[in-house]
Short mmCIF file of C-alpha atoms in Angstrom, two decimals:
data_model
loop_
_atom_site.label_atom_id
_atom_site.label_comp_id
_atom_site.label_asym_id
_atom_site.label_seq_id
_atom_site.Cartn_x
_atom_site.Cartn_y
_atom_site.Cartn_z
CA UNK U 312 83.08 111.34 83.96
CA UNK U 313 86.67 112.64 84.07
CA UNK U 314 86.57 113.12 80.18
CA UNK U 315 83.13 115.16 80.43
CA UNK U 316 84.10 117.31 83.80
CA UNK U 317 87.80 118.22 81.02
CA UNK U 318 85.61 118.99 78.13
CA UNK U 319 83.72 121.26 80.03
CA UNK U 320 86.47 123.19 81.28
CA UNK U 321 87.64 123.44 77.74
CA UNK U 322 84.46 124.53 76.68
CA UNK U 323 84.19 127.18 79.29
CA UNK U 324 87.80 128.23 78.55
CA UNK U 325 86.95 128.37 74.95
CA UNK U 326 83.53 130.60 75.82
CA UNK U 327 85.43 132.95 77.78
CA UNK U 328 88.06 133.98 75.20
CA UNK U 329 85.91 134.08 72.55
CA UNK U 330 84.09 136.61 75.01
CA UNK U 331 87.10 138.39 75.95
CA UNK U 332 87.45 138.46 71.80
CA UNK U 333 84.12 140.32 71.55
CA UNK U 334 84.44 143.11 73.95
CA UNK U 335 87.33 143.71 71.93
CA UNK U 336 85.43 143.73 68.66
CA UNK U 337 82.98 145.74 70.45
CA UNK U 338 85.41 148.54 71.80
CA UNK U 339 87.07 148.68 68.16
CA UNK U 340 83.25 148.99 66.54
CA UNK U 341 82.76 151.95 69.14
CA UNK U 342 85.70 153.40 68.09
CA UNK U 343 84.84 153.15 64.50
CA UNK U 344 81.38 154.47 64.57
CA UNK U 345 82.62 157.91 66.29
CA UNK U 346 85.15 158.02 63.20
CA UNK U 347 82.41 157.64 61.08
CA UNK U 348 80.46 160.18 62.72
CA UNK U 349 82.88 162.76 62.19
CA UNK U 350 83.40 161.81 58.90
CA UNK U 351 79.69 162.37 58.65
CA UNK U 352 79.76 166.11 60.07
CA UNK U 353 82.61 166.84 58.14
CA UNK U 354 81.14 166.11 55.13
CA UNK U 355 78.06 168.13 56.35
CA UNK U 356 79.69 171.06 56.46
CA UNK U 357 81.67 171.14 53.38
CA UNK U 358 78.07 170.46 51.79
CA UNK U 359 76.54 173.37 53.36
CA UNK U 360 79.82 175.64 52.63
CA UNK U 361 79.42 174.66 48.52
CA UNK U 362 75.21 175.74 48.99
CA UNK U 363 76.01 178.91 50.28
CA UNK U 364 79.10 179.42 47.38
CA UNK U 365 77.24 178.53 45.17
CA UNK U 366 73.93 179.97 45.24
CA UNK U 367 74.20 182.91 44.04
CA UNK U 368 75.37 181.23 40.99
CA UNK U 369 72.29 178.95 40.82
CA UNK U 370 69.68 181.78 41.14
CA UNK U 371 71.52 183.67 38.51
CA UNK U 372 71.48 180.82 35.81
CA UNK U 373 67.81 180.38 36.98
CA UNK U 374 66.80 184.00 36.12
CA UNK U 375 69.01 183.45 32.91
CA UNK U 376 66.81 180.46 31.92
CA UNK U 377 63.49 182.19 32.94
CA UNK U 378 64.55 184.74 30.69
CA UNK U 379 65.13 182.66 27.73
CA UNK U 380 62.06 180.60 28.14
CA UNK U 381 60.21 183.90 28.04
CA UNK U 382 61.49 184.64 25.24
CA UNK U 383 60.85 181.91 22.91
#
């Protein structure tokens, strides 16, 4: 009975720093994810700064190739 009532108390020992080990993993996760997310909008935003550079561009080799296909 001694043995069992021990084991237990490691086991519960055991559960609670592995528990203490994920809130940690948790927090870091958390942490993480907001990185991420402004990774995310950053890369947003440098996408919508090379659309509006560069359009102009596209529509003019548009009307370029609208031009040669009416001409063949």
């Amino acid at each position: 009975m001694g043995n069992e009532i021990r084991d237990m108390i490691a086991a519960v020992r055991k559960l609670r720093n592995q528990f203490g080990q994920l809130q940690n993993n948790v927090q870091q996760l958390q942490s993480s994810l907001t990185n991420v997310n402004r990774f995310i909008d950053d890369v947003n935003k440098d996408i919508a700064k090379w659309q509006f550079k560069s359009q102009p561009r596209l529509t003019r080799i548009q009307k370029l190739i609208d031009r040669l296909s009416e001409n063949k």
